[in-house]
Amino acid sequence: MTHDLDLAADYESLVMDACELLGETDCCFHVAGFGQDPWPVDVSYDLSAVIEQLPQVRTSLRRMERAQIDFYGQGVERVVTFGPAGERITMTCTTQTDWIPAPAIETAPLSDVEGMLAGLAHDFRRALDRACPDIAAREPFAQW
């Protein structure tokens, strides 16, 4: 599949276009945790929201700074906050819906969280390679 790159000049536009295209394939996006498996997420909208935020979250965690992923899609409406504490990450989930996270706080080794986020970037790139290689060749995806 080819894509008119002139229409998508910035990162957010590229991500939205890519996720819209991936949403038309058999690509899937799975999120679980905080007492719910799976979360009610989709590829075209929710994955786009996460991928838009992914570079900043990864940079913040490498710097041992707090970071957030906002799952702002209607029906999901959750924020996962990552708080580095030494070699561990405390993840807190808040929501604006009737769903209540249980537990609301989870912890994991920093290396596991970084690995999960790197894996998401890698899998996203692989899906782009198959569905829209012209977008996959663009930065930052080419480095993922």
PDB file of N, CA and C in Angstrom, residues 70-113:
ATOM      1  N   ASP A  70      -1.923   8.858  28.083  1.00  0.00           N
ATOM      2  CA  ASP A  70      -3.328   9.217  28.194  1.00  0.00           C
ATOM      3  C   ASP A  70      -4.123   8.431  27.153  1.00  0.00           C
ATOM      4  N   PHE A  71      -4.921   7.496  27.629  1.00  0.00           N
ATOM      5  CA  PHE A  71      -5.838   6.760  26.767  1.00  0.00           C
ATOM      6  C   PHE A  71      -7.128   7.579  26.750  1.00  0.00           C
ATOM      7  N   TYR A  72      -7.142   8.611  25.925  1.00  0.00           N
ATOM      8  CA  TYR A  72      -8.213   9.596  25.992  1.00  0.00           C
ATOM      9  C   TYR A  72      -9.439   9.237  25.167  1.00  0.00           C
ATOM     10  N   GLY A  73      -9.423   8.124  24.482  1.00  0.00           N
ATOM     11  CA  GLY A  73     -10.556   7.749  23.648  1.00  0.00           C
ATOM     12  C   GLY A  73     -11.834   7.553  24.456  1.00  0.00           C
ATOM     13  N   GLN A  74     -12.953   7.948  23.859  1.00  0.00           N
ATOM     14  CA  GLN A  74     -14.240   7.814  24.519  1.00  0.00           C
ATOM     15  C   GLN A  74     -14.475   6.352  24.862  1.00  0.00           C
ATOM     16  N   GLY A  75     -14.872   6.126  26.106  1.00  0.00           N
ATOM     17  CA  GLY A  75     -15.111   4.775  26.587  1.00  0.00           C
ATOM     18  C   GLY A  75     -13.910   4.176  27.304  1.00  0.00           C
ATOM     19  N   VAL A  76     -12.720   4.667  27.014  1.00  0.00           N
ATOM     20  CA  VAL A  76     -11.513   4.203  27.715  1.00  0.00           C
ATOM     21  C   VAL A  76     -11.178   5.233  28.789  1.00  0.00           C
ATOM     22  N   GLU A  77     -10.808   6.434  28.380  1.00  0.00           N
ATOM     23  CA  GLU A  77     -10.615   7.590  29.253  1.00  0.00           C
ATOM     24  C   GLU A  77      -9.837   7.270  30.541  1.00  0.00           C
ATOM     25  N   ARG A  78      -8.603   6.819  30.336  1.00  0.00           N
ATOM     26  CA  ARG A  78      -7.721   6.470  31.445  1.00  0.00           C
ATOM     27  C   ARG A  78      -6.364   7.108  31.227  1.00  0.00           C
ATOM     28  N   VAL A  79      -5.689   7.367  32.330  1.00  0.00           N
ATOM     29  CA  VAL A  79      -4.320   7.861  32.280  1.00  0.00           C
ATOM     30  C   VAL A  79      -3.468   6.920  33.115  1.00  0.00           C
ATOM     31  N   VAL A  80      -2.387   6.448  32.516  1.00  0.00           N
ATOM     32  CA  VAL A  80      -1.412   5.643  33.249  1.00  0.00           C
ATOM     33  C   VAL A  80      -0.199   6.529  33.474  1.00  0.00           C
ATOM     34  N   THR A  81       0.124   6.742  34.745  1.00  0.00           N
ATOM     35  CA  THR A  81       1.266   7.561  35.135  1.00  0.00           C
ATOM     36  C   THR A  81       2.393   6.636  35.565  1.00  0.00           C
ATOM     37  N   PHE A  82       3.580   6.878  35.019  1.00  0.00           N
ATOM     38  CA  PHE A  82       4.774   6.089  35.327  1.00  0.00           C
ATOM     39  C   PHE A  82       5.662   6.915  36.240  1.00  0.00           C
ATOM     40  N   GLY A  83       5.933   6.397  37.422  1.00  0.00           N
ATOM     41  CA  GLY A  83       6.790   7.087  38.369  1.00  0.00           C
ATOM     42  C   GLY A  83       8.028   6.257  38.669  1.00  0.00           C
ATOM     43  N   PRO A  84       9.160   6.622  38.070  1.00  0.00           N
ATOM     44  CA  PRO A  84      10.393   5.887  38.343  1.00  0.00           C
ATOM     45  C   PRO A  84      10.825   6.039  39.798  1.00  0.00           C
ATOM     46  N   ALA A  85      11.238   4.932  40.386  1.00  0.00           N
ATOM     47  CA  ALA A  85      11.752   4.923  41.760  1.00  0.00           C
ATOM     48  C   ALA A  85      12.894   3.916  41.797  1.00  0.00           C
ATOM     49  N   GLY A  86      14.086   4.401  41.526  1.00  0.00           N
ATOM     50  CA  GLY A  86      15.234   3.497  41.484  1.00  0.00           C
ATOM     51  C   GLY A  86      15.135   2.588  40.275  1.00  0.00           C
ATOM     52  N   GLU A  87      15.207   1.302  40.522  1.00  0.00           N
ATOM     53  CA  GLU A  87      15.141   0.321  39.437  1.00  0.00           C
ATOM     54  C   GLU A  87      13.728  -0.174  39.181  1.00  0.00           C
ATOM     55  N   ARG A  88      12.733   0.486  39.802  1.00  0.00           N
ATOM     56  CA  ARG A  88      11.336   0.084  39.639  1.00  0.00           C
ATOM     57  C   ARG A  88      10.503   1.253  39.128  1.00  0.00           C
ATOM     58  N   ILE A  89       9.375   0.912  38.573  1.00  0.00           N
ATOM     59  CA  ILE A  89       8.410   1.904  38.092  1.00  0.00           C
ATOM     60  C   ILE A  89       7.101   1.652  38.838  1.00  0.00           C
ATOM     61  N   THR A  90       6.554   2.715  39.391  1.00  0.00           N
ATOM     62  CA  THR A  90       5.212   2.647  39.957  1.00  0.00           C
ATOM     63  C   THR A  90       4.268   3.201  38.901  1.00  0.00           C
ATOM     64  N   MET A  91       3.296   2.387  38.521  1.00  0.00           N
ATOM     65  CA  MET A  91       2.321   2.793  37.511  1.00  0.00           C
ATOM     66  C   MET A  91       0.983   2.986  38.208  1.00  0.00           C
ATOM     67  N   THR A  92       0.389   4.148  37.998  1.00  0.00           N
ATOM     68  CA  THR A  92      -0.892   4.482  38.608  1.00  0.00           C
ATOM     69  C   THR A  92      -1.901   4.725  37.500  1.00  0.00           C
ATOM     70  N   CYS A  93      -3.066   4.111  37.616  1.00  0.00           N
ATOM     71  CA  CYS A  93      -4.121   4.277  36.628  1.00  0.00           C
ATOM     72  C   CYS A  93      -5.268   5.080  37.229  1.00  0.00           C
ATOM     73  N   THR A  94      -5.615   6.165  36.566  1.00  0.00           N
ATOM     74  CA  THR A  94      -6.782   6.951  36.945  1.00  0.00           C
ATOM     75  C   THR A  94      -7.751   6.927  35.776  1.00  0.00           C
ATOM     76  N   THR A  95      -9.018   7.110  36.070  1.00  0.00           N
ATOM     77  CA  THR A  95     -10.035   7.002  35.033  1.00  0.00           C
ATOM     78  C   THR A  95     -11.097   8.068  35.200  1.00  0.00           C
ATOM     79  N   GLN A  96     -11.752   8.362  34.097  1.00  0.00           N
ATOM     80  CA  GLN A  96     -12.859   9.317  34.121  1.00  0.00           C
ATOM     81  C   GLN A  96     -14.175   8.627  33.776  1.00  0.00           C
ATOM     82  N   THR A  97     -14.208   7.311  33.894  1.00  0.00           N
ATOM     83  CA  THR A  97     -15.423   6.546  33.616  1.00  0.00           C
ATOM     84  C   THR A  97     -15.881   5.848  34.891  1.00  0.00           C
ATOM     85  N   ASP A  98     -16.917   5.036  34.769  1.00  0.00           N
ATOM     86  CA  ASP A  98     -17.426   4.283  35.913  1.00  0.00           C
ATOM     87  C   ASP A  98     -16.524   3.110  36.284  1.00  0.00           C
ATOM     88  N   TRP A  99     -15.658   2.704  35.345  1.00  0.00           N
ATOM     89  CA  TRP A  99     -14.750   1.594  35.624  1.00  0.00           C
ATOM     90  C   TRP A  99     -13.772   2.015  36.713  1.00  0.00           C
ATOM     91  N   ILE A 100     -13.489   1.117  37.639  1.00  0.00           N
ATOM     92  CA  ILE A 100     -12.565   1.408  38.735  1.00  0.00           C
ATOM     93  C   ILE A 100     -11.391   0.439  38.638  1.00  0.00           C
ATOM     94  N   PRO A 101     -10.177   0.959  38.478  1.00  0.00           N
ATOM     95  CA  PRO A 101      -9.017   0.063  38.426  1.00  0.00           C
ATOM     96  C   PRO A 101      -8.808  -0.619  39.777  1.00  0.00           C
ATOM     97  N   ALA A 102      -8.569  -1.917  39.723  1.00  0.00           N
ATOM     98  CA  ALA A 102      -8.334  -2.671  40.957  1.00  0.00           C
ATOM     99  C   ALA A 102      -7.297  -3.755  40.660  1.00  0.00           C
ATOM    100  N   PRO A 103      -6.058  -3.495  40.984  1.00  0.00           N
ATOM    101  CA  PRO A 103      -5.533  -2.386  41.784  1.00  0.00           C
ATOM    102  C   PRO A 103      -5.331  -1.133  40.933  1.00  0.00           C
ATOM    103  N   ALA A 104      -5.276  -0.001  41.582  1.00  0.00           N
ATOM    104  CA  ALA A 104      -5.036   1.262  40.888  1.00  0.00           C
ATOM    105  C   ALA A 104      -3.546   1.536  40.706  1.00  0.00           C
ATOM    106  N   ILE A 105      -2.719   0.804  41.463  1.00  0.00           N
ATOM    107  CA  ILE A 105      -1.271   0.982  41.397  1.00  0.00           C
ATOM    108  C   ILE A 105      -0.620  -0.375  41.174  1.00  0.00           C
ATOM    109  N   GLU A 106       0.296  -0.421  40.221  1.00  0.00           N
ATOM    110  CA  GLU A 106       1.087  -1.620  39.960  1.00  0.00           C
ATOM    111  C   GLU A 106       2.548  -1.202  39.885  1.00  0.00           C
ATOM    112  N   THR A 107       3.441  -2.107  40.225  1.00  0.00           N
ATOM    113  CA  THR A 107       4.867  -1.828  40.112  1.00  0.00           C
ATOM    114  C   THR A 107       5.524  -2.906  39.256  1.00  0.00           C
ATOM    115  N   ALA A 108       6.621  -2.523  38.632  1.00  0.00           N
ATOM    116  CA  ALA A 108       7.378  -3.449  37.797  1.00  0.00           C
ATOM    117  C   ALA A 108       8.808  -2.952  37.721  1.00  0.00           C
ATOM    118  N   PRO A 109       9.729  -3.846  37.400  1.00  0.00           N
ATOM    119  CA  PRO A 109      11.100  -3.398  37.175  1.00  0.00           C
ATOM    120  C   PRO A 109      11.159  -2.412  36.004  1.00  0.00           C
ATOM    121  N   LEU A 110      11.977  -1.394  36.153  1.00  0.00           N
ATOM    122  CA  LEU A 110      12.163  -0.400  35.096  1.00  0.00           C
ATOM    123  C   LEU A 110      12.523  -1.076  33.783  1.00  0.00           C
ATOM    124  N   SER A 111      13.391  -2.060  33.833  1.00  0.00           N
ATOM    125  CA  SER A 111      13.818  -2.740  32.606  1.00  0.00           C
ATOM    126  C   SER A 111      12.646  -3.435  31.920  1.00  0.00           C
ATOM    127  N   ASP A 112      11.701  -3.983  32.672  1.00  0.00           N
ATOM    128  CA  ASP A 112      10.527  -4.633  32.075  1.00  0.00           C
ATOM    129  C   ASP A 112       9.639  -3.608  31.377  1.00  0.00           C
ATOM    130  N   VAL A 113       9.423  -2.458  32.008  1.00  0.00           N
ATOM    131  CA  VAL A 113       8.569  -1.423  31.415  1.00  0.00           C
ATOM    132  C   VAL A 113       9.236  -0.862  30.165  1.00  0.00           C
TER     133      VAL A 113
END
